[in-house]
């Protein structure tokens, strides 16, 4: 089969490799489309030292089941699926509760020993496949995973009917937070970012107000928009030290702060503990969880979350290097990029 093999930092080669052999609890998927995630880019370039070459990357996968192991025969051949990324040990207390995302020995699809979806076929544990609704396209399904983490964070923290949510950053995660917050009943969603062109784009995805931090006073605008009360819920996707520190200034009494953007390795954040305590605020971290996949598929299928317009560029797998450089240079302002291994 054809695969894009990450052979060295900054280097990827299209190669012929054997189709994976499946175990008895695994399924073989024909990859129909795969999303290119900024995490893959950072692993590929060595910015995140997570796994090492040679390896096949790609954790955002839409595939079709073409073969099942002897203990996975209940999975219908031909079914289109997305692939839940966390693989637990199956034996610890968290795994037994279904919390494989909290397993101390958790592994991830796309990170060794699990090859990813930048190939014509991929093998995955049978319990990790989630059916794709008929009216959701391969392209939409390919980027489904990128909305899972933001959606999971809001599912856990909850959005109360009519409350005000502020989202910092307007990349794919910011757009996912905006759409999910609206779908869950937010009264008003305010998006904040430096780049006005990118910021204006999120009005299309349901943001009610935008604040350009390059030429507006964020604190004053947030105060004005909330009658001096502060916002009820902040979703932070940038990982920028200054923004993380300032979230406590913007939050209302009893508000919630959801941290998603990873700060740089060497960053030095002085978190405003005193404000958090005095405002009785709640601070939460967010990552993937297995319970969000199926409900989220219903939201996407029902048209509550728009994945279609988040895909701004597509490439054949042969051109994956071009996809990475597009993502890195940001010249054309991609939101999400999808690659096709069979086109
Ligand atoms: Zn991803
Ligand atoms: Zn476990």
Short mmCIF file of C-alpha atoms and ligand atoms in Angstrom, two decimals:
data_model
loop_
_atom_site.label_atom_id
_atom_site.label_comp_id
_atom_site.label_asym_id
_atom_site.label_seq_id
_atom_site.Cartn_x
_atom_site.Cartn_y
_atom_site.Cartn_z
CA UNK A 1 0.00 0.00 0.00
CA UNK A 2 0.99 3.62 -0.38
CA UNK A 3 1.95 5.47 2.79
CA UNK A 4 3.46 8.83 3.69
CA UNK A 5 6.31 7.79 5.98
CA UNK A 6 7.82 10.37 8.30
CA UNK A 7 11.47 9.45 7.80
CA UNK A 8 13.26 12.27 9.62
CA UNK A 9 12.49 15.65 11.21
CA UNK A 10 11.06 17.81 8.45
CA UNK A 11 11.11 14.93 5.98
CA UNK A 12 8.29 12.73 4.71
CA UNK A 13 8.48 10.17 1.88
CA UNK A 14 5.77 8.42 -0.12
CA UNK A 15 6.61 4.71 0.04
CA UNK A 16 5.19 1.26 -0.68
CA UNK A 17 4.80 -0.56 2.64
CA UNK A 18 2.97 -3.78 3.61
CA UNK A 19 -0.75 -3.58 4.47
CA UNK A 20 -0.97 -4.00 8.30
CA UNK A 21 -1.78 -7.44 9.73
CA UNK A 22 -4.67 -7.21 12.19
CA UNK A 23 -4.98 -8.88 15.60
CA UNK A 24 -8.18 -10.54 16.81
CA UNK A 25 -9.55 -7.38 18.47
CA UNK A 26 -8.65 -5.08 15.60
CA UNK A 27 -10.19 -3.77 12.40
CA UNK A 28 -8.47 -2.90 9.14
CA UNK A 29 -9.67 0.37 7.63
CA UNK A 30 -9.32 1.60 4.10
CA UNK A 31 -8.53 5.27 4.73
CA UNK A 32 -10.98 7.44 2.80
CA UNK A 33 -9.65 10.80 4.04
CA UNK A 34 -7.38 12.09 6.81
CA UNK A 35 -7.18 15.47 8.51
CA UNK A 36 -3.87 17.28 8.88
CA UNK A 37 -3.51 18.50 12.43
CA UNK A 38 -1.13 21.16 13.65
CA UNK A 39 0.04 18.58 16.22
CA UNK A 40 1.19 16.35 13.34
CA UNK A 41 3.06 19.33 11.90
CA UNK A 42 4.83 19.98 15.22
CA UNK A 43 5.77 16.30 15.60
CA UNK A 44 6.97 16.21 11.98
CA UNK A 45 9.22 19.26 12.40
CA UNK A 46 10.45 18.24 15.87
CA UNK A 47 8.86 21.16 17.69
CA UNK A 48 7.01 18.60 19.85
CA UNK A 49 9.30 15.70 20.73
CA UNK A 50 6.50 13.16 20.69
CA UNK A 51 7.38 9.86 19.05
CA UNK A 52 10.24 9.50 16.61
CA UNK A 53 10.79 8.65 12.94
CA UNK A 54 10.38 6.43 11.01
CA UNK A 55 6.62 6.37 11.54
CA UNK A 56 3.30 6.93 9.77
CA UNK A 57 1.56 9.92 11.36
CA UNK A 58 -2.07 11.04 11.17
CA UNK A 59 -4.64 10.77 13.96
CA UNK A 60 -7.65 12.36 12.23
CA UNK A 61 -9.06 9.48 10.23
CA UNK A 62 -12.16 8.65 8.23
CA UNK A 63 -12.04 5.04 7.02
CA UNK A 64 -14.12 2.14 5.83
CA UNK A 65 -13.97 -1.22 7.61
CA UNK A 66 -12.58 -3.79 5.17
CA UNK A 67 -11.48 -6.59 7.52
CA UNK A 68 -12.11 -7.54 11.15
CA UNK A 69 -10.29 -9.81 13.61
CA UNK A 70 -12.02 -12.92 14.97
CA UNK A 71 -13.21 -11.11 18.13
CA UNK A 72 -14.48 -8.09 16.20
CA UNK A 73 -16.85 -9.81 13.81
CA UNK A 74 -19.81 -7.72 15.01
CA UNK A 75 -18.40 -4.74 13.11
CA UNK A 76 -20.02 -4.59 9.66
CA UNK A 77 -17.67 -4.57 6.66
CA UNK A 78 -18.10 -1.48 4.52
CA UNK A 79 -19.15 0.73 7.45
CA UNK A 80 -17.66 4.23 7.38
CA UNK A 81 -16.07 5.19 10.68
CA UNK A 82 -14.00 7.78 12.47
CA UNK A 83 -11.31 6.63 14.88
CA UNK A 84 -11.31 7.54 18.52
CA UNK A 85 -7.68 8.23 19.38
CA UNK A 86 -7.10 7.04 22.97
CA UNK A 87 -6.07 3.43 23.53
CA UNK A 88 -6.04 2.33 27.18
CA UNK A 89 -4.35 -0.66 28.80
CA UNK A 90 -7.79 -2.21 29.39
CA UNK A 91 -6.87 -3.40 32.87
CA UNK A 92 -6.57 -0.38 35.20
CA UNK A 93 -9.43 1.14 37.22
CA UNK A 94 -9.88 4.05 34.80
CA UNK A 95 -10.01 1.76 31.77
CA UNK A 96 -12.60 -0.41 33.54
CA UNK A 97 -14.75 2.70 34.01
CA UNK A 98 -14.40 3.45 30.29
CA UNK A 99 -12.03 6.36 30.93
CA UNK A 100 -9.29 5.21 28.62
CA UNK A 101 -8.28 8.85 28.11
CA UNK A 102 -7.22 8.85 31.80
CA UNK A 103 -5.26 5.56 31.66
CA UNK A 104 -1.72 6.02 32.98
CA UNK A 105 -0.45 3.77 30.17
CA UNK A 106 -2.55 5.36 27.46
CA UNK A 107 -1.40 5.22 23.87
CA UNK A 108 -2.62 7.19 20.88
CA UNK A 109 -3.53 6.23 17.35
CA UNK A 110 -0.90 7.83 15.12
CA UNK A 111 1.86 7.52 17.73
CA UNK A 112 4.02 4.36 18.00
CA UNK A 113 3.13 1.54 18.30
CA UNK A 114 0.03 2.68 16.38
CA UNK A 115 0.61 3.81 12.80
CA UNK A 116 -1.66 6.65 11.69
CA UNK A 117 -3.90 7.50 8.78
CA UNK A 118 -1.46 8.99 6.27
CA UNK A 119 -1.64 5.72 4.35
CA UNK A 120 -4.10 3.73 2.24
CA UNK A 121 -4.87 1.38 5.13
CA UNK A 122 -4.62 1.58 8.91
CA UNK A 123 -5.34 -0.95 11.65
CA UNK A 124 -7.11 0.17 14.83
CA UNK A 125 -8.57 -1.48 17.95
CA UNK A 126 -12.18 -2.50 17.25
CA UNK A 127 -13.47 -0.54 20.26
CA UNK A 128 -12.06 2.70 18.81
CA UNK A 129 -14.29 2.91 15.74
CA UNK A 130 -17.31 5.22 15.76
CA UNK A 131 -19.86 5.04 12.91
CA UNK A 132 -20.15 8.08 10.63
CA UNK A 133 -23.71 9.30 9.99
CA UNK A 134 -24.86 8.86 6.38
CA UNK A 135 -25.22 12.58 5.73
CA UNK A 136 -21.70 13.38 6.99
CA UNK A 137 -19.14 13.33 4.17
CA UNK A 138 -15.69 11.71 4.25
CA UNK A 139 -14.15 15.16 4.27
CA UNK A 140 -16.18 16.27 7.29
CA UNK A 141 -15.51 12.98 9.08
CA UNK A 142 -11.77 13.39 8.45
CA UNK A 143 -11.64 16.50 10.65
CA UNK A 144 -14.15 15.28 13.23
CA UNK A 145 -11.39 14.57 15.77
CA UNK A 146 -10.30 18.20 15.79
CA UNK A 147 -13.66 19.20 17.29
CA UNK A 148 -13.75 16.37 19.84
CA UNK A 149 -11.48 17.91 22.49
CA UNK A 150 -13.17 21.35 22.61
CA UNK A 151 -16.59 19.70 22.53
CA UNK A 152 -15.58 17.29 25.31
CA UNK A 153 -14.40 20.17 27.49
CA UNK A 154 -17.70 21.99 27.15
CA UNK A 155 -19.66 18.78 27.63
CA UNK A 156 -17.93 18.29 30.98
CA UNK A 157 -18.05 21.91 32.11
CA UNK A 158 -21.46 22.67 30.66
CA UNK A 159 -22.71 25.83 29.00
CA UNK A 160 -25.67 27.29 30.81
CA UNK A 161 -28.64 28.54 28.84
CA UNK A 162 -28.07 32.10 27.70
CA UNK A 163 -24.68 32.72 29.27
CA UNK A 164 -21.80 34.68 27.77
CA UNK A 165 -18.79 32.75 26.50
CA UNK A 166 -15.48 34.29 25.39
CA UNK A 167 -13.18 32.32 23.10
CA UNK A 168 -9.53 33.35 22.79
CA UNK A 169 -7.99 32.29 19.47
CA UNK A 170 -9.76 31.60 16.17
CA UNK A 171 -7.91 28.57 14.78
CA UNK A 172 -9.70 25.22 14.38
CA UNK A 173 -10.03 24.82 18.18
CA UNK A 174 -11.44 28.33 18.63
CA UNK A 175 -13.97 27.70 15.83
CA UNK A 176 -14.88 24.36 17.45
CA UNK A 177 -15.46 26.09 20.81
CA UNK A 178 -17.58 28.82 19.22
CA UNK A 179 -19.81 26.33 17.42
CA UNK A 180 -20.12 23.97 20.39
CA UNK A 181 -20.91 26.78 22.83
CA UNK A 182 -23.71 27.98 20.53
CA UNK A 183 -25.03 24.44 20.05
CA UNK A 184 -25.15 23.99 23.84
CA UNK A 185 -27.19 27.14 24.42
CA UNK A 186 -24.77 30.03 24.94
CA UNK A 187 -26.56 33.37 24.71
CA UNK A 188 -23.61 35.23 23.30
CA UNK A 189 -20.20 34.10 22.09
CA UNK A 190 -17.39 36.63 21.86
CA UNK A 191 -14.27 35.71 19.85
CA UNK A 192 -10.95 37.45 20.53
CA UNK A 193 -7.81 37.31 18.35
CA UNK A 194 -5.05 39.51 16.95
CA UNK A 195 -5.59 38.89 13.24
CA UNK A 196 -8.68 40.75 12.08
CA UNK A 197 -9.04 38.85 8.82
CA UNK A 198 -9.07 35.50 10.63
CA UNK A 199 -11.32 36.97 13.31
CA UNK A 200 -13.96 38.13 10.83
CA UNK A 201 -14.13 34.60 9.46
CA UNK A 202 -15.62 33.28 12.71
CA UNK A 203 -18.78 35.38 12.35
CA UNK A 204 -19.71 32.72 9.78
CA UNK A 205 -19.33 30.02 12.45
CA UNK A 206 -21.68 31.70 14.92
CA UNK A 207 -19.61 34.22 16.88
CA UNK A 208 -21.84 37.12 17.94
CA UNK A 209 -19.12 39.65 18.71
CA UNK A 210 -15.46 39.89 17.73
CA UNK A 211 -12.67 41.79 19.47
CA UNK A 212 -9.40 42.43 17.66
CA UNK A 213 -6.72 42.52 20.36
CA UNK A 214 -4.26 44.23 17.99
CA UNK A 215 -6.26 47.48 17.99
CA UNK A 216 -8.91 47.20 20.72
CA UNK A 217 -8.77 47.19 24.51
CA UNK A 218 -9.93 43.64 25.29
CA UNK A 219 -10.63 44.29 28.99
CA UNK A 220 -12.71 47.40 28.27
CA UNK A 221 -14.70 45.75 25.49
CA UNK A 222 -15.42 42.61 27.53
CA UNK A 223 -16.51 44.75 30.44
CA UNK A 224 -18.77 46.83 28.20
CA UNK A 225 -20.31 43.75 26.55
CA UNK A 226 -21.11 42.19 29.93
CA UNK A 227 -22.26 45.35 31.80
CA UNK A 228 -19.14 45.21 33.94
CA UNK A 229 -19.97 41.73 35.22
CA UNK A 230 -17.32 39.76 33.29
CA UNK A 231 -17.83 36.68 31.12
CA UNK A 232 -19.34 33.47 32.45
CA UNK A 233 -17.06 31.08 30.63
CA UNK A 234 -13.70 31.54 28.94
CA UNK A 235 -12.25 29.05 26.45
CA UNK A 236 -8.52 29.68 26.01
CA UNK A 237 -6.99 28.13 22.88
CA UNK A 238 -3.86 30.22 22.25
CA UNK A 239 -1.53 28.94 24.99
CA UNK A 240 -0.11 32.49 25.22
CA UNK A 241 1.22 33.26 28.71
CA UNK A 242 -0.23 36.75 28.88
CA UNK A 243 -3.71 35.67 27.82
CA UNK A 244 -3.77 32.76 30.27
CA UNK A 245 -2.75 35.11 33.07
CA UNK A 246 -5.42 37.66 32.11
CA UNK A 247 -8.32 35.19 31.96
CA UNK A 248 -8.88 35.74 35.68
CA UNK A 249 -9.40 39.47 35.05
CA UNK A 250 -12.10 38.85 32.45
CA UNK A 251 -14.12 36.21 34.26
CA UNK A 252 -17.33 36.94 36.22
CA UNK A 253 -17.72 35.94 39.85
CA UNK A 254 -18.36 32.20 39.90
CA UNK A 255 -17.23 31.89 36.26
CA UNK A 256 -15.33 29.08 34.59
CA UNK A 257 -12.03 29.06 32.71
CA UNK A 258 -11.36 26.25 30.29
CA UNK A 259 -7.69 25.90 29.36
CA UNK A 260 -6.99 24.22 26.03
CA UNK A 261 -4.02 25.95 24.34
CA UNK A 262 -0.72 24.41 25.40
CA UNK A 263 1.85 26.97 26.53
CA UNK A 264 5.42 26.67 25.16
CA UNK A 265 7.69 24.27 27.08
CA UNK A 266 9.76 27.05 28.66
CA UNK A 267 6.91 29.43 29.47
CA UNK A 268 6.68 30.97 32.89
CA UNK A 269 3.05 31.59 33.81
CA UNK A 270 2.17 33.34 37.06
CA UNK A 271 -1.40 32.25 37.46
CA UNK A 272 -3.54 34.79 39.36
CA UNK A 273 -4.52 32.52 42.24
CA UNK A 274 -5.86 35.36 44.35
CA UNK A 275 -8.37 36.51 41.71
CA UNK A 276 -9.44 32.93 41.10
CA UNK A 277 -10.13 32.46 44.81
CA UNK A 278 -11.82 35.83 45.35
CA UNK A 279 -14.03 35.32 42.29
CA UNK A 280 -14.70 31.71 43.27
CA UNK A 281 -13.88 30.75 39.71
CA UNK A 282 -13.38 27.27 38.39
CA UNK A 283 -10.38 26.33 36.23
CA UNK A 284 -10.50 23.25 34.05
CA UNK A 285 -8.13 21.57 31.60
CA UNK A 286 -9.43 19.85 28.51
CA UNK A 287 -8.39 16.94 26.35
CA UNK A 288 -9.98 14.15 24.41
CA UNK A 289 -12.54 11.84 26.02
CA UNK A 290 -14.27 8.74 24.63
CA UNK A 291 -17.79 9.79 25.69
CA UNK A 292 -18.04 12.76 23.37
CA UNK A 293 -17.65 11.02 20.00
CA UNK A 294 -21.13 9.57 19.49
CA UNK A 295 -23.14 12.57 20.80
CA UNK A 296 -20.95 14.91 18.74
CA UNK A 297 -21.67 12.85 15.61
CA UNK A 298 -25.37 13.61 16.21
CA UNK A 299 -24.70 17.34 16.49
CA UNK A 300 -22.73 17.29 13.23
CA UNK A 301 -25.31 15.13 11.46
CA UNK A 302 -28.10 17.42 12.68
CA UNK A 303 -26.37 20.47 11.25
CA UNK A 304 -25.60 22.04 14.63
CA UNK A 305 -21.85 21.99 14.06
CA UNK A 306 -20.51 22.92 10.63
CA UNK A 307 -17.42 20.90 9.73
CA UNK A 308 -17.85 21.37 6.00
CA UNK A 309 -16.79 25.00 5.94
CA UNK A 310 -13.86 24.33 8.26
CA UNK A 311 -12.13 22.35 5.47
CA UNK A 312 -10.42 25.03 3.40
CA UNK A 313 -7.87 22.92 1.48
CA UNK A 314 -7.54 19.34 0.19
CA UNK A 315 -4.57 17.43 -1.25
CA UNK A 316 -3.77 13.93 -2.45
CA UNK A 317 -1.59 12.03 0.03
CA UNK A 318 1.32 12.35 -2.44
CA UNK A 319 1.32 16.08 -1.76
CA UNK A 320 1.30 15.88 2.02
CA UNK A 321 4.51 17.89 2.25
CA UNK A 322 2.70 20.76 0.52
CA UNK A 323 -0.10 20.40 3.07
CA UNK A 324 2.40 20.73 5.93
CA UNK A 325 4.09 23.77 4.41
CA UNK A 326 0.74 25.43 3.83
CA UNK A 327 -0.12 24.87 7.48
CA UNK A 328 3.28 26.14 8.60
CA UNK A 329 3.42 29.26 6.45
CA UNK A 330 -0.25 30.14 6.94
CA UNK A 331 -0.08 32.24 3.76
CA UNK A 332 -3.47 31.17 2.54
CA UNK A 333 -4.88 31.05 6.07
CA UNK A 334 -5.99 27.42 6.10
CA UNK A 335 -8.45 26.33 8.77
CA UNK A 336 -8.35 22.57 8.22
CA UNK A 337 -6.59 20.57 5.51
CA UNK A 338 -7.67 17.08 4.38
CA UNK A 339 -5.55 14.55 2.44
CA UNK A 340 -6.88 11.72 0.26
CA UNK A 341 -4.79 8.52 0.03
CA UNK A 342 -6.70 7.14 -2.98
CA UNK A 343 -7.00 10.24 -5.15
ZN1 LIG B 1 -5.88 16.57 15.83
ZN1 LIG B 2 -5.66 1.57 31.66
#
